[in-house]
Structure formats: structure tokens, C-alpha cells
Amino acid sequence: MSQFNVDTNLITLTRHMIHEQKQHPNAKGDFTLVLASIQLGCKFVTSLVRRAGIAKLNGTAGTADTNASGETQKKLDVLADEIFINALASSGKVAVMVSEEQEKAIVYEDGRGPYIVVFDPLDGSSNIDAGVSIGTIFGVYQLHDGEKPSEEAALRPGRELVCGGYCMYGSSTNLVLSFGNGVHGYTLDPTLGEFVLTHENIRIPSRGKIYSINEGNSIYWEKQTSQWVNGVKNPEKGKSPYSLRYIGSMVADIHRTLLYGGVFLYPGDSKSPKGKLRVLYEVFPMSFLIEAAGGRASNGKHSALDIVPKSIHERSPVFLGSKEDIEDIEKLA
Ligand code: AHM
Ligand code: MG
């Protein structure tokens, strides 16, 4: 801190990456380039989200436009997808990309780089037009030695991620990520255009006071979900009931869960046995962060990071949050 109370020695994400690279003598800087392209994508999307209303970027892309899961695409969904694809491709280090908005993986067979990036370019689309927080979710894998780039190469357990994270476009832009050893949060300083370390080593409390779930689906819930939710709403005498918070943007709900504790649930139910959220680019990166912060990520029975996806848009029930709360839910399976 300088004598005028200005921090002149900021820890930015770029600085952190340069430091990390130095710790690995064989590192060639490839991953630093991938992360630089993700940072660029997040800054670009931030600028579009901030002026969406003025620039007439709210609303659907066009009547016929649906994504790989059959959902209507918003203009910002389409733009965010293009932004991340272009940024990642130009890094020259990404061999395979899987996006929520693309039916098939994008595969570069020219041996350009060792990385596979899975992403949901703009999650929480239903909240876009209301100005509620939305975000980008991403995960990075590395091709095995000698492995050829292909869509199948992305079908691996979340435990193999080398990096997982999200960027939340909320009252500020927050990039939260982990390489498996600790979770760090960076806030975009709009005047510098840099992500500055603001949340070092985020640890999720072992038990929380908040549950987060779309309670409108309760008539379809399975016994495991109903029993646990009823339990925290009607606790034994002397204990307080949990509070309900549900934004409907996974990124914002997970951001709160990481910082305050509690649980975020998107279970399977009689209407949608596999739930809603997609394994590769929603469940895995968030599970990776939650476990790296000391929490628990589950599909209801075992760690969500051990799921082996069979297709790129596969869904899974997911239970994420404070370790002891999630273990209580697993006991009811
Ligand atoms: P999206 O990828 O189409 O935006 O859908 C994912 C979102 C998550 O952000 C959120 O947790 C969930 O859908 C909310 O679903 P619901 O409206 O069924 O509660
Ligand atoms: Mg999504």
C-alpha cells in the first residue's frame, strides 16, 4: 500500500498466472494463453451485458433458434458463444471446445494445443432481460500424451479437470477459479480492465443455514429431496429453520453458496429424472470449485466429480454445498 492509501502492487489474475508458470519449470505458457482468452471473453461479455438494454441486445435471437438442448436462445447467448469460441480459438492452444450452445464439439485436428475447454457461455439466460446476475461457466482438461483431439476426448470425469471456474456478471464482475488447490476470486476493476484478487482462498463453511432449490418442482421431488428439505424447514425444537434463497442463475446461487455456505440443489425428479443441469459444463466446473473450497459435490449418491459422461450434453442431478449438509442428503438416498 502506498503512502496515499492506494495499492500500487495489485495481484491480478495475469500476475498470478505468470507466478504459477514460474513454479512449473517445464511449463511453456500454453495454459496462460488459454486463461488469457477466457479473461478476454469475460471482459467482452461484461461490456455487452452492461449495455444490453441500451444496445437492444435483450430478447430472443430469433423464433427458430434453439440450442443443443432444445432451449430458446437469447441474443446474448449467441453473442457470448461466438465471443468465447473466437477467443479460445485464437489462443492457438485449444484442441477441443464443448459449448452448451453448440450441438457438436468443435475439434481442431491440426495439433494446435493440448487443451480441451468445456463451457456454458452465458448461464441463467432466463434472467438476462430482468438484469439479474448471470454468468459464464468453464472447465479445462488436458489431452493425454499422444491422444488425438476428438469429441470423445471431452468425455472424462470432472476429477480430471485442470481448472474449473465461473465469471459472474452481477453488481460487479467476479471471476472465481481453481486449479484444484484452493479457490480464488478476482473482481474486474472496470477502470483498469484487469481482474484483481479480492477473495483469496475461499473456504465454504462446513454447515450452512441456506437451502437453494426450485421449490416449484416440489410435487415431482423424490423422497430423498423432500425428506431433507422438510427437515431443514421443520427442525427439531431449539434449532432454527434454514432460509430459502433461489436466484435461478446457477452461477449466482453457487457464488453465494461458496461465500455463505448452505446448499444448492438441482435434483432429479419424476418429471426430469436426470434433473436439468448439464454434466460437462455446469455440474463439473461447479463441483470442482465446491470440493476445492472444502465442500461436497454429489449426484445424490457419490461425488459428482466421478461421473463419466457418455455424451457431451448429458444431464445429472446435483447437490452442491456445505460438506455436512450434503452428507446428510446422501444418507437419505
Ligand atoms: P440455462 O443454461 O439454460 O441458463 O439453464 C441453466 C439454469 C441455471 O443457471 C439455473 O440453476 C437453472 O437453470 C434454473 O432452472 P429452473 O428455472 O428450472 O429453476
Ligand atoms: Mg446453462
CSV table of C-alpha atoms and ligand atoms in Angstrom, one decimal:
chain,number,residue,atom,x,y,z
A,1,MET,CA,0.0,0.0,0.0
A,2,SER,CA,1.4,3.4,-0.9
A,3,GLN,CA,1.5,6.4,1.5
A,4,PHE,CA,-1.7,7.7,-0.2
A,5,ASN,CA,-3.7,4.6,0.6
A,6,VAL,CA,-3.6,3.3,-3.0
A,7,ASP,CA,-2.5,-0.3,-3.6
A,8,THR,CA,0.2,0.1,-6.2
A,9,ASN,CA,1.2,-3.5,-6.1
A,10,LEU,CA,-2.0,-5.3,-7.1
A,11,ILE,CA,-2.3,-9.0,-7.5
A,12,THR,CA,-4.1,-9.5,-10.8
A,13,LEU,CA,-5.1,-12.8,-12.3
A,14,THR,CA,-2.5,-12.3,-15.1
A,15,ARG,CA,0.2,-11.8,-12.4
A,16,HIS,CA,-1.0,-14.9,-10.6
A,17,MET,CA,-0.7,-16.9,-13.8
A,18,ILE,CA,2.9,-15.7,-14.5
A,19,HIS,CA,3.8,-16.7,-11.0
A,20,GLU,CA,2.2,-20.1,-11.4
A,21,GLN,CA,4.0,-20.7,-14.6
A,22,LYS,CA,7.4,-20.0,-12.9
A,23,GLN,CA,6.6,-22.7,-10.4
A,24,HIS,CA,6.5,-25.3,-13.2
A,25,PRO,CA,9.9,-25.3,-14.9
A,26,ASN,CA,8.6,-27.3,-17.9
A,27,ALA,CA,5.5,-25.0,-18.4
A,28,LYS,CA,5.5,-23.4,-21.9
A,29,GLY,CA,2.9,-20.8,-21.1
A,30,ASP,CA,0.2,-22.6,-23.1
A,31,PHE,CA,-2.3,-22.6,-20.2
A,32,THR,CA,-1.5,-18.9,-19.5
A,33,LEU,CA,-2.7,-18.2,-23.1
A,34,VAL,CA,-5.9,-20.2,-22.6
A,35,LEU,CA,-6.7,-18.3,-19.4
A,36,ALA,CA,-5.9,-15.0,-21.1
A,37,SER,CA,-8.5,-15.9,-23.8
A,38,ILE,CA,-11.1,-16.8,-21.1
A,39,GLN,CA,-10.4,-13.4,-19.3
A,40,LEU,CA,-10.9,-11.6,-22.6
A,41,GLY,CA,-14.2,-13.4,-23.2
A,42,CYS,CA,-15.4,-12.5,-19.7
A,43,LYS,CA,-14.5,-8.8,-20.2
A,44,PHE,CA,-16.2,-8.7,-23.6
A,45,VAL,CA,-19.3,-10.3,-22.3
A,46,THR,CA,-19.3,-7.9,-19.3
A,47,SER,CA,-19.3,-5.0,-21.7
A,48,LEU,CA,-22.3,-6.4,-23.6
A,49,VAL,CA,-24.3,-7.3,-20.5
A,50,ARG,CA,-23.7,-3.9,-19.0
A,51,ARG,CA,-25.2,-2.1,-22.1
A,52,ALA,CA,-27.6,-4.8,-23.2
A,53,GLY,CA,-30.7,-2.7,-22.7
A,54,ILE,CA,-29.3,0.4,-24.5
A,55,ALA,CA,-27.8,-1.6,-27.4
A,56,LYS,CA,-31.0,-3.5,-27.8
A,57,LEU,CA,-29.3,-6.8,-27.0
A,58,ASN,CA,-32.1,-8.1,-24.8
A,59,GLY,CA,-34.6,-10.8,-26.0
A,60,THR,CA,-34.5,-13.9,-28.1
A,61,ALA,CA,-32.2,-14.4,-31.1
A,62,GLY,CA,-35.0,-15.4,-33.5
A,63,THR,CA,-38.0,-17.6,-33.4
A,64,ALA,CA,-36.3,-20.7,-34.9
A,65,ASP,CA,-33.2,-20.5,-32.7
A,66,THR,CA,-32.8,-23.2,-30.1
A,67,ASN,CA,-29.6,-24.7,-28.6
A,68,ALA,CA,-28.4,-28.3,-28.4
A,69,SER,CA,-30.8,-29.0,-25.5
A,70,GLY,CA,-33.8,-27.5,-27.4
A,71,GLU,CA,-33.9,-24.3,-25.4
A,72,THR,CA,-34.7,-20.9,-26.9
A,73,GLN,CA,-31.5,-18.9,-27.4
A,74,LYS,CA,-31.3,-15.2,-26.4
A,75,LYS,CA,-29.3,-12.7,-28.4
A,76,LEU,CA,-26.7,-12.6,-25.6
A,77,ASP,CA,-26.4,-16.4,-25.6
A,78,VAL,CA,-25.5,-16.4,-29.2
A,79,LEU,CA,-23.0,-13.5,-28.9
A,80,ALA,CA,-21.4,-14.9,-25.8
A,81,ASP,CA,-20.9,-18.2,-27.5
A,82,GLU,CA,-19.2,-16.5,-30.5
A,83,ILE,CA,-17.0,-14.4,-28.3
A,84,PHE,CA,-15.7,-17.4,-26.3
A,85,ILE,CA,-15.2,-19.6,-29.4
A,86,ASN,CA,-13.3,-16.8,-31.2
A,87,ALA,CA,-11.2,-16.0,-28.1
A,88,LEU,CA,-10.3,-19.7,-27.3
A,89,ALA,CA,-9.6,-20.5,-31.0
A,90,SER,CA,-7.2,-17.6,-31.3
A,91,SER,CA,-5.2,-18.7,-28.3
A,92,GLY,CA,-3.9,-21.4,-30.6
A,93,LYS,CA,-3.8,-23.8,-27.6
A,94,VAL,CA,-7.2,-25.3,-27.6
A,95,ALA,CA,-7.8,-28.5,-29.5
A,96,VAL,CA,-11.4,-29.3,-28.5
A,97,MET,CA,-14.3,-27.0,-27.3
A,98,VAL,CA,-17.6,-28.1,-26.0
A,99,SER,CA,-20.2,-25.3,-25.6
A,100,GLU,CA,-23.8,-25.5,-24.3
A,101,GLU,CA,-24.8,-23.6,-27.4
A,102,GLN,CA,-23.2,-26.0,-30.0
A,103,GLU,CA,-24.7,-29.4,-30.8
A,104,LYS,CA,-21.3,-30.9,-31.5
A,105,ALA,CA,-17.8,-30.4,-30.1
A,106,ILE,CA,-15.5,-28.1,-32.1
A,107,VAL,CA,-12.4,-30.1,-32.9
A,108,TYR,CA,-9.2,-28.8,-34.3
A,109,GLU,CA,-7.2,-31.7,-35.8
A,110,ASP,CA,-4.2,-29.5,-36.7
A,111,GLY,CA,-2.4,-30.3,-33.4
A,112,ARG,CA,-2.7,-26.7,-32.2
A,113,GLY,CA,-2.7,-27.3,-28.4
A,114,PRO,CA,-3.1,-29.7,-25.6
A,115,TYR,CA,-6.3,-28.2,-24.0
A,116,ILE,CA,-10.0,-29.1,-24.0
A,117,VAL,CA,-12.3,-26.3,-22.9
A,118,VAL,CA,-15.9,-27.0,-21.9
A,119,PHE,CA,-18.2,-24.0,-21.3
A,120,ASP,CA,-21.6,-22.6,-20.9
A,121,PRO,CA,-21.0,-19.1,-22.4
A,122,LEU,CA,-24.0,-17.4,-20.6
A,123,ASP,CA,-25.7,-19.4,-17.9
A,124,GLY,CA,-29.0,-18.2,-16.4
A,125,SER,CA,-30.4,-16.9,-19.7
A,126,SER,CA,-33.9,-16.6,-18.3
A,127,ASN,CA,-32.6,-13.8,-16.0
A,128,ILE,CA,-30.9,-11.8,-18.7
A,129,ASP,CA,-33.8,-9.4,-19.5
A,130,ALA,CA,-34.5,-8.7,-15.9
A,131,GLY,CA,-31.0,-7.6,-15.2
A,132,VAL,CA,-30.4,-10.4,-12.6
A,133,SER,CA,-26.9,-11.8,-12.2
A,134,ILE,CA,-25.9,-14.3,-14.9
A,135,GLY,CA,-22.5,-15.9,-15.7
A,136,THR,CA,-20.1,-18.0,-17.7
A,137,ILE,CA,-19.0,-21.4,-16.5
A,138,PHE,CA,-15.9,-23.1,-17.8
A,139,GLY,CA,-13.7,-26.2,-17.3
A,140,VAL,CA,-10.3,-27.0,-18.8
A,141,TYR,CA,-8.9,-30.5,-19.4
A,142,GLN,CA,-5.6,-31.6,-21.0
A,143,LEU,CA,-5.3,-34.2,-23.7
A,144,HIS,CA,-3.4,-37.2,-22.6
A,145,ASP,CA,0.0,-37.7,-24.2
A,146,GLY,CA,-0.4,-38.8,-27.8
A,147,GLU,CA,-4.2,-38.5,-27.6
A,148,LYS,CA,-5.9,-37.2,-30.8
A,149,PRO,CA,-8.4,-34.3,-30.4
A,150,SER,CA,-12.0,-35.5,-30.6
A,151,GLU,CA,-15.4,-35.0,-29.1
A,152,GLU,CA,-14.9,-38.3,-27.1
A,153,ALA,CA,-11.8,-36.9,-25.6
A,154,ALA,CA,-14.0,-34.4,-23.6
A,155,LEU,CA,-16.0,-37.3,-22.1
A,156,ARG,CA,-14.0,-37.7,-18.9
A,157,PRO,CA,-14.7,-37.4,-15.2
A,158,GLY,CA,-14.7,-34.0,-13.6
A,159,ARG,CA,-11.9,-35.1,-11.3
A,160,GLU,CA,-9.6,-34.8,-14.3
A,161,LEU,CA,-10.2,-31.1,-14.7
A,162,VAL,CA,-7.0,-29.0,-14.5
A,163,CYS,CA,-9.1,-25.8,-13.9
A,164,GLY,CA,-12.7,-25.0,-13.2
A,165,GLY,CA,-14.3,-21.7,-12.7
A,166,TYR,CA,-17.0,-19.2,-13.5
A,167,CYS,CA,-17.4,-15.5,-14.1
A,168,MET,CA,-20.4,-13.8,-12.6
A,169,TYR,CA,-21.9,-10.7,-14.3
A,170,GLY,CA,-23.6,-9.2,-11.2
A,171,SER,CA,-23.3,-5.9,-9.4
A,172,SER,CA,-19.6,-6.4,-10.2
A,173,THR,CA,-17.9,-8.9,-12.5
A,174,ASN,CA,-16.3,-11.7,-10.4
A,175,LEU,CA,-14.1,-14.4,-11.8
A,176,VAL,CA,-13.7,-17.4,-9.4
A,177,LEU,CA,-11.5,-20.3,-10.3
A,178,SER,CA,-9.4,-23.2,-9.0
A,179,PHE,CA,-6.6,-25.3,-10.2
A,180,GLY,CA,-7.6,-27.9,-7.6
A,181,ASN,CA,-5.6,-26.5,-4.7
A,182,GLY,CA,-7.7,-23.6,-3.3
A,183,VAL,CA,-10.3,-21.3,-4.8
A,184,HIS,CA,-9.6,-17.7,-5.5
A,185,GLY,CA,-11.9,-14.9,-6.5
A,186,TYR,CA,-11.0,-11.9,-8.7
A,187,THR,CA,-13.1,-8.8,-9.3
A,188,LEU,CA,-12.9,-6.9,-12.6
A,189,ASP,CA,-11.6,-3.4,-11.9
A,190,PRO,CA,-13.5,-1.6,-14.8
A,191,THR,CA,-11.1,1.3,-14.8
A,192,LEU,CA,-8.0,-1.0,-15.2
A,193,GLY,CA,-9.7,-3.7,-17.2
A,194,GLU,CA,-8.0,-6.2,-15.0
A,195,PHE,CA,-9.2,-8.9,-12.7
A,196,VAL,CA,-7.8,-8.1,-9.2
A,197,LEU,CA,-7.5,-10.7,-6.4
A,198,THR,CA,-10.3,-9.8,-3.9
A,199,HIS,CA,-11.3,-13.2,-2.4
A,200,GLU,CA,-8.2,-15.2,-1.5
A,201,ASN,CA,-8.6,-18.9,-0.6
A,202,ILE,CA,-12.4,-19.1,-0.4
A,203,ARG,CA,-13.4,-21.9,2.1
A,204,ILE,CA,-17.1,-22.9,2.3
A,205,PRO,CA,-18.4,-23.3,5.9
A,206,SER,CA,-18.9,-27.0,6.8
A,207,ARG,CA,-22.6,-26.4,7.6
A,208,GLY,CA,-24.9,-23.7,6.3
A,209,LYS,CA,-28.2,-22.0,7.0
A,210,ILE,CA,-29.5,-21.6,3.5
A,211,TYR,CA,-31.1,-24.1,1.0
A,212,SER,CA,-31.4,-23.2,-2.6
A,213,ILE,CA,-33.7,-25.2,-4.9
A,214,ASN,CA,-36.6,-24.6,-7.3
A,215,GLU,CA,-39.4,-25.3,-4.8
A,216,GLY,CA,-42.0,-25.0,-7.6
A,217,ASN,CA,-41.0,-28.6,-8.6
A,218,SER,CA,-41.7,-30.0,-5.1
A,219,ILE,CA,-44.7,-32.1,-6.3
A,220,TYR,CA,-42.3,-34.0,-8.5
A,221,TRP,CA,-39.5,-34.5,-6.0
A,222,GLU,CA,-38.1,-37.8,-5.0
A,223,LYS,CA,-38.2,-38.9,-1.3
A,224,GLN,CA,-34.5,-38.0,-0.7
A,225,THR,CA,-35.1,-34.4,-1.7
A,226,SER,CA,-38.5,-34.0,0.1
A,227,GLN,CA,-37.3,-35.5,3.3
A,228,TRP,CA,-34.2,-33.4,3.6
A,229,VAL,CA,-35.9,-30.1,2.6
A,230,ASN,CA,-38.8,-30.8,5.1
A,231,GLY,CA,-36.2,-31.5,7.7
A,232,VAL,CA,-34.4,-28.1,7.4
A,233,LYS,CA,-37.8,-26.3,7.2
A,234,ASN,CA,-39.2,-28.0,10.3
A,235,PRO,CA,-36.2,-28.6,12.5
A,236,GLU,CA,-36.3,-30.2,16.0
A,237,LYS,CA,-37.1,-27.8,18.9
A,238,GLY,CA,-34.4,-25.3,19.7
A,239,LYS,CA,-32.9,-25.2,16.1
A,240,SER,CA,-33.7,-22.6,13.5
A,241,PRO,CA,-35.1,-23.4,10.1
A,242,TYR,CA,-32.9,-22.8,7.1
A,243,SER,CA,-33.6,-19.8,4.9
A,244,LEU,CA,-34.6,-20.2,1.2
A,245,ARG,CA,-32.6,-18.3,-1.4
A,246,TYR,CA,-33.0,-19.1,-5.1
A,247,ILE,CA,-31.9,-16.8,-7.9
A,248,GLY,CA,-32.3,-19.3,-10.8
A,249,SER,CA,-28.8,-18.5,-12.1
A,250,MET,CA,-26.6,-21.3,-11.1
A,251,VAL,CA,-23.5,-19.0,-11.1
A,252,ALA,CA,-25.1,-16.6,-8.6
A,253,ASP,CA,-26.5,-19.3,-6.5
A,254,ILE,CA,-23.1,-21.1,-6.3
A,255,HIS,CA,-21.3,-17.8,-5.7
A,256,ARG,CA,-23.5,-17.2,-2.6
A,257,THR,CA,-23.1,-20.8,-1.5
A,258,LEU,CA,-19.3,-20.6,-1.7
A,259,LEU,CA,-19.2,-17.4,0.4
A,260,TYR,CA,-22.0,-18.0,2.9
A,261,GLY,CA,-22.4,-21.8,3.0
A,262,GLY,CA,-25.6,-23.8,2.6
A,263,VAL,CA,-26.7,-25.9,-0.4
A,264,PHE,CA,-27.7,-25.5,-4.0
A,265,LEU,CA,-29.7,-28.4,-5.3
A,266,TYR,CA,-31.0,-29.4,-8.8
A,267,PRO,CA,-32.2,-32.9,-8.1
A,268,GLY,CA,-33.7,-35.4,-10.5
A,269,ASP,CA,-37.5,-35.7,-10.1
A,270,SER,CA,-40.4,-37.7,-11.6
A,271,LYS,CA,-40.7,-35.1,-14.5
A,272,SER,CA,-36.9,-34.9,-15.2
A,273,PRO,CA,-35.1,-38.0,-13.7
A,274,LYS,CA,-31.7,-36.5,-14.6
A,275,GLY,CA,-32.5,-33.0,-13.4
A,276,LYS,CA,-31.7,-30.1,-15.6
A,277,LEU,CA,-28.1,-29.2,-15.4
A,278,ARG,CA,-25.5,-30.5,-17.9
A,279,VAL,CA,-22.6,-32.6,-16.6
A,280,LEU,CA,-19.7,-31.3,-18.6
A,281,TYR,CA,-20.0,-27.6,-18.5
A,282,GLU,CA,-22.3,-26.9,-15.5
A,283,VAL,CA,-22.1,-29.7,-12.9
A,284,PHE,CA,-18.3,-30.5,-13.3
A,285,PRO,CA,-16.8,-27.0,-13.1
A,286,MET,CA,-19.0,-26.1,-10.1
A,287,SER,CA,-18.4,-29.4,-8.4
A,288,PHE,CA,-14.7,-28.9,-8.9
A,289,LEU,CA,-14.9,-25.5,-7.2
A,290,ILE,CA,-17.1,-26.6,-4.3
A,291,GLU,CA,-14.8,-29.5,-3.5
A,292,ALA,CA,-11.6,-27.4,-3.8
A,293,ALA,CA,-13.2,-25.0,-1.3
A,294,GLY,CA,-13.8,-27.8,1.2
A,295,GLY,CA,-17.4,-28.5,0.4
A,296,ARG,CA,-19.1,-31.6,-1.1
A,297,ALA,CA,-20.5,-32.1,-4.6
A,298,SER,CA,-22.8,-35.1,-5.1
A,299,ASN,CA,-25.1,-36.6,-7.6
A,300,GLY,CA,-27.1,-37.8,-4.6
A,301,LYS,CA,-25.1,-41.0,-4.1
A,302,HIS,CA,-21.5,-40.3,-4.8
A,303,SER,CA,-19.2,-37.4,-5.7
A,304,ALA,CA,-20.4,-35.7,-8.8
A,305,LEU,CA,-16.8,-35.5,-10.0
A,306,ASP,CA,-16.7,-39.2,-10.5
A,307,ILE,CA,-19.5,-39.2,-13.2
A,308,VAL,CA,-18.2,-40.4,-16.5
A,309,PRO,CA,-20.4,-38.7,-19.2
A,310,LYS,CA,-21.4,-40.7,-22.2
A,311,SER,CA,-22.4,-37.7,-24.3
A,312,ILE,CA,-21.4,-34.0,-24.2
A,313,HIS,CA,-24.9,-32.6,-23.3
A,314,GLU,CA,-25.7,-35.3,-20.7
A,315,ARG,CA,-27.5,-34.1,-17.5
A,316,SER,CA,-27.2,-35.2,-13.9
A,317,PRO,CA,-28.9,-34.4,-10.6
A,318,VAL,CA,-26.6,-32.3,-8.5
A,319,PHE,CA,-26.3,-31.5,-4.8
A,320,LEU,CA,-23.6,-28.9,-4.0
A,321,GLY,CA,-22.5,-27.1,-0.9
A,322,SER,CA,-21.5,-27.3,2.7
A,323,LYS,CA,-20.0,-30.7,3.4
A,324,GLU,CA,-22.1,-31.8,6.4
A,325,ASP,CA,-25.3,-30.7,4.8
A,326,ILE,CA,-24.6,-32.6,1.5
A,327,GLU,CA,-23.6,-35.7,3.5
A,328,ASP,CA,-26.9,-35.6,5.3
A,329,ILE,CA,-28.7,-35.6,1.9
A,330,GLU,CA,-26.6,-38.5,0.7
A,331,LYS,CA,-27.5,-40.5,3.8
A,332,LEU,CA,-31.2,-40.3,2.7
A,333,ALA,CA,-30.5,-42.0,-0.7
B,1,AHM,P1,-29.5,-22.3,-18.9
B,1,AHM,O1,-28.2,-22.9,-19.1
B,1,AHM,O2,-30.5,-22.5,-20.0
B,1,AHM,O3,-29.5,-20.8,-18.5
B,1,AHM,O4,-30.2,-23.1,-17.7
B,1,AHM,C1,-29.4,-23.3,-16.5
B,1,AHM,C2,-30.0,-22.5,-15.4
B,1,AHM,C3,-29.2,-22.5,-14.2
B,1,AHM,O5,-28.4,-21.3,-14.1
B,1,AHM,C4,-30.2,-22.5,-13.0
B,1,AHM,O6,-29.6,-23.0,-11.9
B,1,AHM,C5,-31.3,-23.3,-13.6
B,1,AHM,O7,-31.2,-23.2,-15.0
B,1,AHM,C6,-32.6,-22.8,-13.1
B,1,AHM,O8,-33.6,-23.7,-13.6
B,1,AHM,P2,-35.1,-23.6,-13.2
B,1,AHM,O9,-35.7,-22.4,-13.9
B,1,AHM,O10,-35.7,-24.9,-13.7
B,1,AHM,O11,-35.2,-23.5,-11.7
B,2,MG,MG,-26.5,-23.2,-18.6
